[in-house]
Short mmCIF file of C-alpha atoms in Angstrom, two decimals:
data_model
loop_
_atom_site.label_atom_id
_atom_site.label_comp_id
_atom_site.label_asym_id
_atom_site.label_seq_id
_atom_site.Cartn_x
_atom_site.Cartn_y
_atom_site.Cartn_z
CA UNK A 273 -34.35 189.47 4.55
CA UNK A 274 -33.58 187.58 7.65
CA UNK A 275 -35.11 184.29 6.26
CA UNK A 276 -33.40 184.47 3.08
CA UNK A 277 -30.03 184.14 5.18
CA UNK A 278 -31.89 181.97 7.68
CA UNK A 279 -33.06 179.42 4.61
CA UNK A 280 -29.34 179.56 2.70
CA UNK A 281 -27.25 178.02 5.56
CA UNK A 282 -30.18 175.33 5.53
CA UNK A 283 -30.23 174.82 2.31
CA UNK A 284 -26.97 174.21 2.04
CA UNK A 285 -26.66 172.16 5.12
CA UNK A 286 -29.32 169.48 3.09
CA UNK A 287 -27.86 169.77 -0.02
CA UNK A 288 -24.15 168.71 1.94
CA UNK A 289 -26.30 166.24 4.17
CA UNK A 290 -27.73 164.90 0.37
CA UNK A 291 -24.10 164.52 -0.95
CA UNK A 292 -22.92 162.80 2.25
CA UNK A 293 -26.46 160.29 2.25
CA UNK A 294 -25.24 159.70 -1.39
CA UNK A 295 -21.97 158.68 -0.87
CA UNK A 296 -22.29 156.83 2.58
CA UNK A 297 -24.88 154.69 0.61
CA UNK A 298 -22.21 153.50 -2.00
CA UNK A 299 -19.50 153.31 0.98
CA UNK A 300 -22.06 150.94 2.95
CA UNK A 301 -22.84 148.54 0.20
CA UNK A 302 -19.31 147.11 -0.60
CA UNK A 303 -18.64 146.81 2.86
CA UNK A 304 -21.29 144.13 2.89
CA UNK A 305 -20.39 142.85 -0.71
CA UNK A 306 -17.20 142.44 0.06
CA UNK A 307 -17.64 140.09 3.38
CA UNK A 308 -20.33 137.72 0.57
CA UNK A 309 -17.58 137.95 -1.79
CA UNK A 310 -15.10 136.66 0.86
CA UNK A 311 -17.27 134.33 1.91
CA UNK A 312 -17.91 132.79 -1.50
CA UNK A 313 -13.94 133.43 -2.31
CA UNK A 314 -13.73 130.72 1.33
CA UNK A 315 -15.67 128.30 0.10
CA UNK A 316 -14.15 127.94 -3.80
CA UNK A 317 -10.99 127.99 -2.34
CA UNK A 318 -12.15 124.97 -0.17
CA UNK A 319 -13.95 123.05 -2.85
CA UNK A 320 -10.44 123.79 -4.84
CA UNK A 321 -8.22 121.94 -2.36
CA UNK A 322 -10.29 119.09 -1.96
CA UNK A 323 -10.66 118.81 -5.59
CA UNK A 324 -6.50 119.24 -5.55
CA UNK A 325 -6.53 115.84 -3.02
CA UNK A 326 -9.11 114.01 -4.83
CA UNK A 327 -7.17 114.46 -8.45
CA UNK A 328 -4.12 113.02 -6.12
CA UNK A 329 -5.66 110.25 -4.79
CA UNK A 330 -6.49 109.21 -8.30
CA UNK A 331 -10.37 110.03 -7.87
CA UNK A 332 -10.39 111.99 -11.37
CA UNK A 333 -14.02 112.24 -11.70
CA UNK A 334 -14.51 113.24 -8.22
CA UNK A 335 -11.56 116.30 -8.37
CA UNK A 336 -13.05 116.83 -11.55
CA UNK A 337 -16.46 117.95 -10.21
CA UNK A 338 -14.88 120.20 -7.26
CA UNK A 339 -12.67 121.82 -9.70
CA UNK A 340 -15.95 123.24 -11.45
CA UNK A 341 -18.17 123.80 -8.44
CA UNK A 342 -14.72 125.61 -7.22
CA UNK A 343 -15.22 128.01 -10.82
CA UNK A 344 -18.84 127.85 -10.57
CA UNK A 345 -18.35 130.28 -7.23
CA UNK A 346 -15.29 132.36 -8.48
CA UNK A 347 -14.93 131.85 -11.94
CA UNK A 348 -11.18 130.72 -12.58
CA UNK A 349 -9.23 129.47 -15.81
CA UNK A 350 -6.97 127.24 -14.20
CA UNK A 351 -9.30 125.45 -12.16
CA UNK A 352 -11.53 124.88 -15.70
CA UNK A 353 -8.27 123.47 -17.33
CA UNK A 354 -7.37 121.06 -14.19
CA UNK A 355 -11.16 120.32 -14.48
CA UNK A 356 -10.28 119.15 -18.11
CA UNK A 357 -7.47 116.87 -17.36
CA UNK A 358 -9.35 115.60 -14.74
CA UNK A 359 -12.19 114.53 -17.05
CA UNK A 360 -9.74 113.28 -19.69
CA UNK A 361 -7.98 110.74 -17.16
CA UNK A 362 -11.63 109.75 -15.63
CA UNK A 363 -12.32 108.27 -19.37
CA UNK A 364 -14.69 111.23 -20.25
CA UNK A 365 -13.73 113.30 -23.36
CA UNK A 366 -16.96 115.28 -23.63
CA UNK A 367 -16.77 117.00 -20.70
CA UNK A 368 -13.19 117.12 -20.59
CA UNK A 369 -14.17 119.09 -24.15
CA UNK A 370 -16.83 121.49 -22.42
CA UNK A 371 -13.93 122.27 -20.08
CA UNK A 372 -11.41 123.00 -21.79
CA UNK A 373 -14.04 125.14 -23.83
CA UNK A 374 -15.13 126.88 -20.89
CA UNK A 375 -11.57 127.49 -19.94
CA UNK A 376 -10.06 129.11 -22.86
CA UNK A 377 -13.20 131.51 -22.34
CA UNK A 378 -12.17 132.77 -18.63
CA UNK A 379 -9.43 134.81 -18.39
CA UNK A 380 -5.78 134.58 -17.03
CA UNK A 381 -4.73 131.32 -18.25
CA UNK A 382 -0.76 131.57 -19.70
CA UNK A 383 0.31 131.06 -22.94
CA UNK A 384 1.21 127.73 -22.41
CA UNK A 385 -2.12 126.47 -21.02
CA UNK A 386 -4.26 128.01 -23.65
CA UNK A 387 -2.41 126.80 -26.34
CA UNK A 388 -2.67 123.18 -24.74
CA UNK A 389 -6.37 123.39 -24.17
CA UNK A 390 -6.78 124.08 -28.10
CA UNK A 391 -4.62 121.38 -28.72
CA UNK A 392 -6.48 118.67 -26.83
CA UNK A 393 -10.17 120.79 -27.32
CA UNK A 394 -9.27 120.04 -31.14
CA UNK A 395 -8.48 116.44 -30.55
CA UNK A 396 -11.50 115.36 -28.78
CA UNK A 397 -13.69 117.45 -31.08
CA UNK A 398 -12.83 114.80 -33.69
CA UNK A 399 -14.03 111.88 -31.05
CA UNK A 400 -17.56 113.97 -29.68
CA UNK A 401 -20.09 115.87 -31.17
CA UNK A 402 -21.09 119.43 -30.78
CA UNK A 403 -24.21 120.88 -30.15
CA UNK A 404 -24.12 124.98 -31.50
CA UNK A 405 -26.70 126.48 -29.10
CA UNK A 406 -27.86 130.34 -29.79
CA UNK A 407 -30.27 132.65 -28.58
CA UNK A 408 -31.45 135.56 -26.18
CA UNK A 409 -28.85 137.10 -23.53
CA UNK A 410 -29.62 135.38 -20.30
CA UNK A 411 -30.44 132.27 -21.83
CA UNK A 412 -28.13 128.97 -20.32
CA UNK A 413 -27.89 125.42 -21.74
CA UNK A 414 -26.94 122.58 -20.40
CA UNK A 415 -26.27 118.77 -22.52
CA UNK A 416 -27.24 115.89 -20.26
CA UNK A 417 -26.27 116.58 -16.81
CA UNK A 418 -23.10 118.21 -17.85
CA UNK A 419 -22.02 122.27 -16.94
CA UNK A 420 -24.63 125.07 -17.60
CA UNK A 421 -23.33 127.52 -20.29
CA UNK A 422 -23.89 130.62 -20.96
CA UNK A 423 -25.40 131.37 -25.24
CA UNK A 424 -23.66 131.22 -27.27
CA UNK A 425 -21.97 128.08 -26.46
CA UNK A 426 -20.74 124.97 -27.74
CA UNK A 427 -21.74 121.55 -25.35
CA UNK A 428 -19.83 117.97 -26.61
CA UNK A 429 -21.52 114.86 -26.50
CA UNK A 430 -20.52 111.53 -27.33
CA UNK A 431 -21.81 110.27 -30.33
CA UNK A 432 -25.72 109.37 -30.08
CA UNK A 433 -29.00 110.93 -28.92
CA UNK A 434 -29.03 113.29 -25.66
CA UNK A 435 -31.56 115.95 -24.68
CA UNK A 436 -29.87 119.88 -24.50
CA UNK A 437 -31.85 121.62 -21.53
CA UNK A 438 -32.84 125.17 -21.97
CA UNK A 439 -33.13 127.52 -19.03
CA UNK A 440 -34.42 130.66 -18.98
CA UNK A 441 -33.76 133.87 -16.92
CA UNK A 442 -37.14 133.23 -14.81
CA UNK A 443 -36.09 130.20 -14.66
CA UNK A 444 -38.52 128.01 -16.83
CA UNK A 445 -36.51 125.22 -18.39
CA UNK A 446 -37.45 123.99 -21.94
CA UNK A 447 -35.70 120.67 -23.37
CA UNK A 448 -34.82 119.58 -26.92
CA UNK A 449 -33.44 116.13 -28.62
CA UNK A 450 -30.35 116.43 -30.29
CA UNK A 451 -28.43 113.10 -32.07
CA UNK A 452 -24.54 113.72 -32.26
CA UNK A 453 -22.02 111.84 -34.84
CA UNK A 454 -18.45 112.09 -34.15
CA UNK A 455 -16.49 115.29 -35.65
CA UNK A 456 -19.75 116.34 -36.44
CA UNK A 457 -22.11 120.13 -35.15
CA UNK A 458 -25.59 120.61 -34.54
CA UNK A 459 -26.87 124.31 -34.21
CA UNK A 460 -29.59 124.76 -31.89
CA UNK A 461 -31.33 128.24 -31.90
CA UNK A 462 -32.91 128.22 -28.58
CA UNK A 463 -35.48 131.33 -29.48
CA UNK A 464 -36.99 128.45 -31.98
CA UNK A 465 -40.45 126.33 -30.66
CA UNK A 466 -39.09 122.93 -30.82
CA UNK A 467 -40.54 120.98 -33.69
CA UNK A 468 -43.48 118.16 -33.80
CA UNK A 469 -42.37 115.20 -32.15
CA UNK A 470 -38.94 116.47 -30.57
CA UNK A 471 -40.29 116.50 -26.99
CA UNK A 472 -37.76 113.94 -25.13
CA UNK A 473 -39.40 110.80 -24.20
CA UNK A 474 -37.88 108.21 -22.02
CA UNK A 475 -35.45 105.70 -24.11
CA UNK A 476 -37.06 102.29 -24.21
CA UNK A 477 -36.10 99.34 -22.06
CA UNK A 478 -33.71 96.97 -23.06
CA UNK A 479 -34.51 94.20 -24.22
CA UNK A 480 -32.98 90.87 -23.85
CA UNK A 481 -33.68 87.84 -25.67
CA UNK A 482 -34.97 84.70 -23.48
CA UNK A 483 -32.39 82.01 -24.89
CA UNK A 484 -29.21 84.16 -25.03
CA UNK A 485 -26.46 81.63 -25.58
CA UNK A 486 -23.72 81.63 -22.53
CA UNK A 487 -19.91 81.76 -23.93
CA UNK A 488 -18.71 81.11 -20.55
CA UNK A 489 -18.56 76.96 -20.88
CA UNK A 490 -16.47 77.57 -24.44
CA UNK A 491 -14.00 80.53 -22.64
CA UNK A 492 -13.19 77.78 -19.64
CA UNK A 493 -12.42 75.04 -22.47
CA UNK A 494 -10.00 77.25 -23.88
CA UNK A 495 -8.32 78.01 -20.91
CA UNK A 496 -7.47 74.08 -20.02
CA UNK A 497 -6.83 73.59 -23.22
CA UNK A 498 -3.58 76.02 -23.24
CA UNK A 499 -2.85 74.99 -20.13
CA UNK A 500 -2.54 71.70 -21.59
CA UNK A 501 -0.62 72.62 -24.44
CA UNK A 502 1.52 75.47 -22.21
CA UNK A 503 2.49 71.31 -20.86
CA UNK A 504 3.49 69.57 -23.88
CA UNK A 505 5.63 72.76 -25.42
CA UNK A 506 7.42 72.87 -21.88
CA UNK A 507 8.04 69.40 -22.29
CA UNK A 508 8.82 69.42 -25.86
CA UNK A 509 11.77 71.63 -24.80
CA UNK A 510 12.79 69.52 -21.92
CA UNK A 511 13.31 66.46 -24.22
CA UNK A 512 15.24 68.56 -26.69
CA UNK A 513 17.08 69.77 -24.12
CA UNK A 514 17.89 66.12 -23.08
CA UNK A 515 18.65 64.80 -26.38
CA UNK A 516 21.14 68.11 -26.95
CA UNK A 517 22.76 67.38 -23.44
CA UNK A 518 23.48 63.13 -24.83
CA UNK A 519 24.58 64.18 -28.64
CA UNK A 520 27.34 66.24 -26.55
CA UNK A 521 27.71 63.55 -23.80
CA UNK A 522 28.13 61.15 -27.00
CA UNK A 523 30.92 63.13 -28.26
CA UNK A 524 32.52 62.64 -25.26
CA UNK A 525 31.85 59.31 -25.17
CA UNK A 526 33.76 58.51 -29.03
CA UNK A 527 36.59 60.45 -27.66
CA UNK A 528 36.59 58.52 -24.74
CA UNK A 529 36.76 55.36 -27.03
CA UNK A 530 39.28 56.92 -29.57
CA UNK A 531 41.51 56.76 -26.08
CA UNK A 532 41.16 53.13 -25.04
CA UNK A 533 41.76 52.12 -28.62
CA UNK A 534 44.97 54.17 -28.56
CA UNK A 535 45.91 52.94 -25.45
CA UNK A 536 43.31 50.13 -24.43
CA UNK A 537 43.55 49.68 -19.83
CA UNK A 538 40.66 48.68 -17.35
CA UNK A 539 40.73 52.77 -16.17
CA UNK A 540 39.94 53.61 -19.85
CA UNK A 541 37.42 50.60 -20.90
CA UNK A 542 35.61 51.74 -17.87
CA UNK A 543 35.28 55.21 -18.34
CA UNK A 544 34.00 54.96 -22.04
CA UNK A 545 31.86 52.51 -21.36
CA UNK A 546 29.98 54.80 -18.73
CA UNK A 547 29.87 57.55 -21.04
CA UNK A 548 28.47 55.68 -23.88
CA UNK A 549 25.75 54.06 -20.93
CA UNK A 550 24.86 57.94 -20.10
CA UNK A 551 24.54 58.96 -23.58
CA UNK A 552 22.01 55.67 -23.96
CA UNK A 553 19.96 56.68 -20.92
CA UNK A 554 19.95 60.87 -22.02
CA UNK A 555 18.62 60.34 -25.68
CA UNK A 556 15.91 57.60 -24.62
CA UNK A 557 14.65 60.35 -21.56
CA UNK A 558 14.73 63.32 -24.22
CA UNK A 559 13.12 61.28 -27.39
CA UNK A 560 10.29 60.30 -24.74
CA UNK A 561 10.12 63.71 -23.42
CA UNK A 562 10.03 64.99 -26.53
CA UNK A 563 7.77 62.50 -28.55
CA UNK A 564 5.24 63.48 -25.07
CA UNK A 565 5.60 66.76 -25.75
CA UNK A 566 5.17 66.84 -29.29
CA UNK A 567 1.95 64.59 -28.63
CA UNK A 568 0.08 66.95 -26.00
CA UNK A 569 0.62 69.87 -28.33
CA UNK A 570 -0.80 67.75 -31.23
CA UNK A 571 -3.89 66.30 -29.32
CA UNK A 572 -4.99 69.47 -28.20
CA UNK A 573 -4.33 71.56 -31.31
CA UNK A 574 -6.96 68.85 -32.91
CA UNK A 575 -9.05 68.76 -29.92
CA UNK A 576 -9.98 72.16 -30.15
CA UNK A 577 -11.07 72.37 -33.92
CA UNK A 578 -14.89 71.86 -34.23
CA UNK A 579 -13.90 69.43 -36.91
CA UNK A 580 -12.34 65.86 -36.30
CA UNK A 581 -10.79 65.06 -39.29
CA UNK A 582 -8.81 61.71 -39.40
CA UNK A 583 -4.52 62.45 -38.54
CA UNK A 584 -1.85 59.75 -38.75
CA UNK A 585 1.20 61.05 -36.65
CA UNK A 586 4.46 58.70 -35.69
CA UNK A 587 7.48 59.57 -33.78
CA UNK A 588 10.46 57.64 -34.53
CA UNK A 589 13.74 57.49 -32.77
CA UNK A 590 16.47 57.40 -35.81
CA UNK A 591 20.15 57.83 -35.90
CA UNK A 592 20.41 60.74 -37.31
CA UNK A 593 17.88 62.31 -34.53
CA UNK A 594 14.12 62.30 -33.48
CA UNK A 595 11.66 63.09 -36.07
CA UNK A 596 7.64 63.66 -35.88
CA UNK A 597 5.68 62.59 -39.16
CA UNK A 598 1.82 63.02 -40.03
CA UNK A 599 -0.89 63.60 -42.02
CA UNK A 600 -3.59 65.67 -41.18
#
């Protein structure tokens, strides 16, 4: 009898020392988890700022890269949606696409920010192609060198060819050509051998032709040629400026000699003979100025035709005002 008793309060002392190794087990690992976690909750919150003084120093692509390492580490809507607008203002609608994708498929964002991101996810979906990518659980993709995604998911491309890169859980990494068209999808079952001939292959050097004609002589002739014709309006407007300044001077000058003939002295002989002299001197300056003008703008507008076909132009000096005549 006595080692019945003796063996039940041992027993029991390793089933209790059981349920205490079982617990302290689960009590130790989250203390550890918990200091990676907060180490890895450090460092996205550092890649977030930066990415935060990047996107306001105006260095979109760069804040756009630290917001997504930022959700790579702790996966965070609103860093995927600032990623988005980052992309957009660095130029780069498919990404900006893949994250605003990305975002409206991580939690918390507000009401206001996911209906945005379908807005603008919409809008660039017309501008970029899709690739449709399915296949086993564990499987990521990845278009270009764009964001890994988890399958099923949906990578934008500009329009043309790229190569979709398929990584498995081991690790291997498979890749596949894909073309894109604007507005356009392209499903890509991953689980499927790629077919004959869609192994990617390097694109093909550019090539350039030896006697490509330079456009650089003809862009400089333009340029002195408005330059020179920038001249003749500006002084096309001086002269007419001059001749408007002696038609009113003139006025003044046939009331001035209404006066002497009403009541004809030296004081009023002289003065409308000075005006009349002025109104002389003002429309022969703004006829010339004007006849120049008129003449740079012509020369050059014929000057830069390829064509010289033959012009007669006069400028004549009449009483009723300045007039340009030709025949071209």
């Amino acid at each position: 009898m006595t080692p019945v008793f003796l063996l039940r309060p041992l027993s029991r002392l390793l089933a209790v020392a059981g349920m205490t190794g079982a617990f302290v087990l689960p009590l130790a690992l989250p203390k550890s988890a918990h200091a990676q976690d907060d180490e890895t909750l450090k460092e996205a919150r550092r890649l977030y700022n930066e990415a935060k003084d990047a996107m306001k120093d105006k260095r979109y692509k760069e804040a756009a890269l630290g917001f997504e390492a930022a959700s790579g580490l702790h996966p965070h809507a609103v860093a995927l949606y600032t990623a988005a607008q980052a992309w957009e203002l660095a130029a780069q609608p498919a990404r900006a696409a893949d994250a605003y994708a990305k975002a409206l498929a991580t939690p918390k964002l507000n009401d206001q920010q996911a209906a945005r991101s379908r807005e603008r996810l919409a809008a660039l979906e017309k501008e970029t192609g899709v690739v449709v990518a399915t296949g086993p659980e564990g499987v990521r993709v990845r278009l270009d060198e764009q964001m890994e995604a988890a399958l099923p998911a949906r990578l934008h491309g500009t329009p043309g060819d790229h190569v979709v890169t398929i990584i498995q859980p081991d690790g291997k990494t498979d890749a596949r050509n894909v073309s894109l068209e604007a507005g356009a999808s392209v499903e890509l079952d991953t689980s499927k051998a790629p077919a004959v001939g869609d192994t990617p292959k390097p694109a093909p050097a550019k090539r350039v032709p030896l006697a490509e004609p330079n456009k650089q002589p003809v862009q400089v002739e333009r340029e002195k040629t408005s330059i020179w014709k920038t001249v003749g309006f500006v002084t096309t407007g001086a002269g007419l400026a001059t001749l408007a300044g002696g038609i009113v001077l003139g006025l003044s000058a046939k009331d001035a000699e209404d006066t002497y003939n009403a009541a004809p002295t030296r004081e009023t002989f002289d003065h409308a003979k000075g005006l009349e002299t002025n109104t002389n001197i003002l429309l022969i300056t703004g006829g010339v100025l004007t006849a120049a003008g008129v003449g740079l703008v012509i020369w050059q507008s014929t000057s830069s035709e390829s064509k010289t076909p033959s012009s007669n132009v006069s400028v004549r000096i009449e009483p009723s005002g300045l007039s340009a005549r030709g025949r071209f």
